[in-house]
PDB file of C-alpha atoms and ligand atoms in Angstrom:
ATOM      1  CA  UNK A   1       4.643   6.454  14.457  1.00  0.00           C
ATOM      2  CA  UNK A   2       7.852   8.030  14.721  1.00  0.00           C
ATOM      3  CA  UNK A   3       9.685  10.320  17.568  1.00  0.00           C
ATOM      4  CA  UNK A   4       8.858  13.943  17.424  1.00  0.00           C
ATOM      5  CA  UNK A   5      12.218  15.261  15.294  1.00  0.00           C
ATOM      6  CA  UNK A   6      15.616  15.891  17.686  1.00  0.00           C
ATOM      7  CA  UNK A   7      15.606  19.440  18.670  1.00  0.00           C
ATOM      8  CA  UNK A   8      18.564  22.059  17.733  1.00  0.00           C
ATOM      9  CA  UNK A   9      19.562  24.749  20.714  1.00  0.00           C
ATOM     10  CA  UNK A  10      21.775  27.134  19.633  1.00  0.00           C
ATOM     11  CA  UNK A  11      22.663  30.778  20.842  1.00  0.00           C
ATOM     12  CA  UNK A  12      21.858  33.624  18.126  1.00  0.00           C
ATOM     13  CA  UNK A  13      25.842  34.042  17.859  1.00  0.00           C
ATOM     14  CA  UNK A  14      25.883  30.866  16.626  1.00  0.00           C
ATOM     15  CA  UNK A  15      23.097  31.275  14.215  1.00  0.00           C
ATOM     16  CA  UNK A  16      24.825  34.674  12.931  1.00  0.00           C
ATOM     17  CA  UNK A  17      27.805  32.800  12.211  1.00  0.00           C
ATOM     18  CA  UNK A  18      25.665  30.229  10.127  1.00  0.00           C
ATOM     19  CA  UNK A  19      23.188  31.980   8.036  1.00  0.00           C
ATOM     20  CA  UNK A  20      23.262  34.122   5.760  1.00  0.00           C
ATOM     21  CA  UNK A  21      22.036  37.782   6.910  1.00  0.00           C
ATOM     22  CA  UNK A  22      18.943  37.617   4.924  1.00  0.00           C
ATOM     23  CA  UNK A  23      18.477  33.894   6.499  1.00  0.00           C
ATOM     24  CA  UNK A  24      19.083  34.806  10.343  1.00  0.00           C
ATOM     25  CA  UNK A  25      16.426  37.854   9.696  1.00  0.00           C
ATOM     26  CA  UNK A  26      13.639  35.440   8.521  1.00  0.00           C
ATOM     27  CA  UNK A  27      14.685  32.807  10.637  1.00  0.00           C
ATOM     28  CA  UNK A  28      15.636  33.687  13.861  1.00  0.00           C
ATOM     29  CA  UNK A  29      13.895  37.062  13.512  1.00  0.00           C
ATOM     30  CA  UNK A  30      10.264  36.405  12.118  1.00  0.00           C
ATOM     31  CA  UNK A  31      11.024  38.819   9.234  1.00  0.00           C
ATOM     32  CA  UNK A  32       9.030  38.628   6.531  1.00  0.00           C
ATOM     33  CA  UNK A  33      10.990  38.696   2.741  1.00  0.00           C
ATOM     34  CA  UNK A  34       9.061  41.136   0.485  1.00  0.00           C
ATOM     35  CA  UNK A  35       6.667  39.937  -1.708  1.00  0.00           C
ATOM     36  CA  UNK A  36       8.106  38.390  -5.103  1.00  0.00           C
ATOM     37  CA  UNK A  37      11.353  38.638  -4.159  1.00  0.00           C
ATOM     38  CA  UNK A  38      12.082  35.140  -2.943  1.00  0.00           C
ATOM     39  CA  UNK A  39      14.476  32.712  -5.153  1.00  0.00           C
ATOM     40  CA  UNK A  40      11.788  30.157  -4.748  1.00  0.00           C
ATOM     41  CA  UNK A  41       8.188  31.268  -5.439  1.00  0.00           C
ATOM     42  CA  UNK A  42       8.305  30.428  -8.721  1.00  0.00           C
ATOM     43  CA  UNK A  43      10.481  27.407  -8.316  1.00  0.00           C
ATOM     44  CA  UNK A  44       8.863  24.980 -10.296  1.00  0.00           C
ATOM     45  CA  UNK A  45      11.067  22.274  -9.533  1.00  0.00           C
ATOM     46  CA  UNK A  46      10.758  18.110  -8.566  1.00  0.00           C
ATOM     47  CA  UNK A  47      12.580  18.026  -5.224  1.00  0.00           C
ATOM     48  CA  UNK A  48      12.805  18.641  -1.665  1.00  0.00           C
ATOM     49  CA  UNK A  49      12.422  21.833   0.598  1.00  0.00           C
ATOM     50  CA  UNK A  50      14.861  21.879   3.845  1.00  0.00           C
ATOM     51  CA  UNK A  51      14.925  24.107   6.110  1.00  0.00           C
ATOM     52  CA  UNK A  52      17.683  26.365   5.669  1.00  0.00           C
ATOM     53  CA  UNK A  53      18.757  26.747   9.658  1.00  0.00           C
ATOM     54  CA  UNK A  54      19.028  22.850  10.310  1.00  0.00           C
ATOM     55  CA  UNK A  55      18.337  20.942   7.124  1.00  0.00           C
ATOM     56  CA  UNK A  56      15.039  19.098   7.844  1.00  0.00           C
ATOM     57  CA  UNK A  57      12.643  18.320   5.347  1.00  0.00           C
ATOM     58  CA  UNK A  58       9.817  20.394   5.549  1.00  0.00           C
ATOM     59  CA  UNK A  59       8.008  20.513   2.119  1.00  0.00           C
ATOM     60  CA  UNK A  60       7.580  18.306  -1.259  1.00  0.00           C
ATOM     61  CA  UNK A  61       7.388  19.883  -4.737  1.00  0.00           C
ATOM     62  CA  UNK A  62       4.448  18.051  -5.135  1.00  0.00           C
ATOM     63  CA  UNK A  63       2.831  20.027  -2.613  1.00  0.00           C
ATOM     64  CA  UNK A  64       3.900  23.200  -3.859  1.00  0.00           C
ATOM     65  CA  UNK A  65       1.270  25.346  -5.831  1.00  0.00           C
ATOM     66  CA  UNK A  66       1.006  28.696  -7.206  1.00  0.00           C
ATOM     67  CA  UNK A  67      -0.819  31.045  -4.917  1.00  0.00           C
ATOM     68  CA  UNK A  68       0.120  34.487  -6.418  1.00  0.00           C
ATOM     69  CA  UNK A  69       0.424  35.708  -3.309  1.00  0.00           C
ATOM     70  CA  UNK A  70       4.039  36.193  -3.686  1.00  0.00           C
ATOM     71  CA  UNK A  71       5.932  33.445  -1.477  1.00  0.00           C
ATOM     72  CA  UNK A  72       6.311  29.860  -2.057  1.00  0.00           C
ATOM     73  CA  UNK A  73       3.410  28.212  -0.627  1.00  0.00           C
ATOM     74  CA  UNK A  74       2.621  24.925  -0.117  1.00  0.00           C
ATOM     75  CA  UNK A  75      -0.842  22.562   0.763  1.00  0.00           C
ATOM     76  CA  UNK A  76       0.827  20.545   3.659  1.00  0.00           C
ATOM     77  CA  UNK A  77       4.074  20.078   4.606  1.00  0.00           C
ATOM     78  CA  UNK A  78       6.310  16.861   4.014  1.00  0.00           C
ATOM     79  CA  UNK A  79       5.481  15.742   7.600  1.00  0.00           C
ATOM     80  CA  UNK A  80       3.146  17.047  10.294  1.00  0.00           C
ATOM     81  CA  UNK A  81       5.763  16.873  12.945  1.00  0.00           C
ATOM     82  CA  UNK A  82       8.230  18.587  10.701  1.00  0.00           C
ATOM     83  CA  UNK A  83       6.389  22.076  11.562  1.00  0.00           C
ATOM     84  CA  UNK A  84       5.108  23.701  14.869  1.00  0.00           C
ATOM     85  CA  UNK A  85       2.256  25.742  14.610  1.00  0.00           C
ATOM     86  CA  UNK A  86       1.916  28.759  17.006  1.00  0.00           C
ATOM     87  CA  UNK A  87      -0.998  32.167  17.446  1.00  0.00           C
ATOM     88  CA  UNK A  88       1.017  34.884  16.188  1.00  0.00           C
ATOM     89  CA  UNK A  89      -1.139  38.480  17.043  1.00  0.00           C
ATOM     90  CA  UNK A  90       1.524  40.568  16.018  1.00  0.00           C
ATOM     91  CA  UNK A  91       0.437  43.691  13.184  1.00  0.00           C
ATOM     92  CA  UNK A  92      -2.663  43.584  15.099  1.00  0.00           C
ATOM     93  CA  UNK A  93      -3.779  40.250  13.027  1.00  0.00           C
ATOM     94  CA  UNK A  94      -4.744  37.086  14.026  1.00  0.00           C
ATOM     95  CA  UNK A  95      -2.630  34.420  12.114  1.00  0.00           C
ATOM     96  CA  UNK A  96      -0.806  30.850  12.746  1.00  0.00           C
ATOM     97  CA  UNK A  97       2.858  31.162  12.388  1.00  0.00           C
ATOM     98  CA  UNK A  98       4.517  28.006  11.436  1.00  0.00           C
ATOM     99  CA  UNK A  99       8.146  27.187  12.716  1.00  0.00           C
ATOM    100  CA  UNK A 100      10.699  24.035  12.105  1.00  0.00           C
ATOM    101  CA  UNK A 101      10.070  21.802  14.957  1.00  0.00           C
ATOM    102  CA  UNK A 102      13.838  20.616  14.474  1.00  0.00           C
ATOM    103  CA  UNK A 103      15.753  24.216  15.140  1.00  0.00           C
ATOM    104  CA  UNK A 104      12.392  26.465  16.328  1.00  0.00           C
ATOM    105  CA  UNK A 105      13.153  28.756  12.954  1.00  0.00           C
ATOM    106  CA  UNK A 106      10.559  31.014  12.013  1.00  0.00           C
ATOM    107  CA  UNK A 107       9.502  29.693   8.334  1.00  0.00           C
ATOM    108  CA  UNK A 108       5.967  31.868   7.616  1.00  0.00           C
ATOM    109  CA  UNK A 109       2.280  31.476   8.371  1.00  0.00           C
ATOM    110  CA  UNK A 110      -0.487  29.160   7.005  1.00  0.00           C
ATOM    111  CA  UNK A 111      -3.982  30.448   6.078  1.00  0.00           C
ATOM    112  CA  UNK A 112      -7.073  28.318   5.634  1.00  0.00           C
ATOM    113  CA  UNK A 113      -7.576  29.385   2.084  1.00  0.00           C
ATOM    114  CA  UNK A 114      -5.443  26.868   0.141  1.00  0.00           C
ATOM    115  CA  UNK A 115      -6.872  24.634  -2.365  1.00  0.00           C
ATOM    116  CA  UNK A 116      -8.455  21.168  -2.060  1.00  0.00           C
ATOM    117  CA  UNK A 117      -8.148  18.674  -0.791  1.00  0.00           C
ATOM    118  CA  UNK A 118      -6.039  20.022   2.350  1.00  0.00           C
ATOM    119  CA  UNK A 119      -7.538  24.062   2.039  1.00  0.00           C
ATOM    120  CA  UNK A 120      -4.558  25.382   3.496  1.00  0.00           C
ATOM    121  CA  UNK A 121      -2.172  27.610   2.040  1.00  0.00           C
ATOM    122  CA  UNK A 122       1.696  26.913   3.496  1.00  0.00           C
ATOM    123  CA  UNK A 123       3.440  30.459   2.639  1.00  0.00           C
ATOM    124  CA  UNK A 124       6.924  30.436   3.529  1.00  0.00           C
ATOM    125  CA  UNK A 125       9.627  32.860   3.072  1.00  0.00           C
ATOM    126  CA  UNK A 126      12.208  31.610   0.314  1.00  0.00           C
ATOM    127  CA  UNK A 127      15.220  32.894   2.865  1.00  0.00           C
ATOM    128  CA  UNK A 128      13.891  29.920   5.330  1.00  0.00           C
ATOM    129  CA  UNK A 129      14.269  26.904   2.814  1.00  0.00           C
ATOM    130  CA  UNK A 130      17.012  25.738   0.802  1.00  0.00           C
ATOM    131  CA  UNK A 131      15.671  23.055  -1.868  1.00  0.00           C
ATOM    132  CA  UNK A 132      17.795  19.683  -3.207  1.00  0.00           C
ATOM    133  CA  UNK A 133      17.063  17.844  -6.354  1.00  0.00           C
ATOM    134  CA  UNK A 134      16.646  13.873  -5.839  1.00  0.00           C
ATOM    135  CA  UNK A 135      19.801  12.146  -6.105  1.00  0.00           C
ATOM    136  CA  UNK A 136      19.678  10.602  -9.381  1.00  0.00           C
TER     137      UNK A 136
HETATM  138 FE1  LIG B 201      15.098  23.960  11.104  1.00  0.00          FE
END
């Protein structure tokens, strides 16, 4: 088993310098992109999701499915250490936000109603990913 990924610290100037406006809202933020409106949910894509604060691999295409709920959303992500899983009670819900364990950015939540076999849904915002090809 490998080491927990190598955390990223750095001040909210320095993430305002980095992202994109859109990005450091989602991110560093916990906004939430409006449904539909994300570059990715209909990405259909073979590649790989990063996160778009700190680069680490968080999702496969091959886990990617189509939810219609509005946001790219996933079954699992690429790694179970890649993402942190915190209670989030904000808008009077109950829900499970997910975060990169690398740079702490907020990424989206994940509900138990995904498809088999892993029944969770991953729904991320677009602004919190970037996604790569393979290298051919
Ligand atoms: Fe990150």
């Amino acid at each position: 088993m490998s080491e927990s990924p190598q955390k990223i610290v750095r001040s909210e100037a320095e993430w305002r310098t980095m992202l994109t406006q859109e990005q450091y809202q989602v991110l560093r933020e916990k906004a939430t992109e409006r449904a539909f409106t994300g570059a990715l949910t209909q990405n259909h894509g073979t590649g790989n999701y990063h996160c778009a604060g700190c680069g680490a691999l968080l999702f496969l295409s091959g886990a990617k499915f189509d939810s219609g709920c509005g946001w790219p959303s996933f079954m699992l992500p690429a790694e179970s250490k890649a993402i942190d899983e915190h209670e989030d009670r904000s808008f009077g819900m109950r829900r499970v936000e997910v975060t990169c364990a690398r740079c702490g950015g907020h990424l989206g939540h994940v509900f138990p109603d995904g498809p088999a076999p892993t029944g969770l849904r991953y729904c991320i915002n677009s602004a919190s990913l970037t996604f790569e090809r393979p290298k051919p």
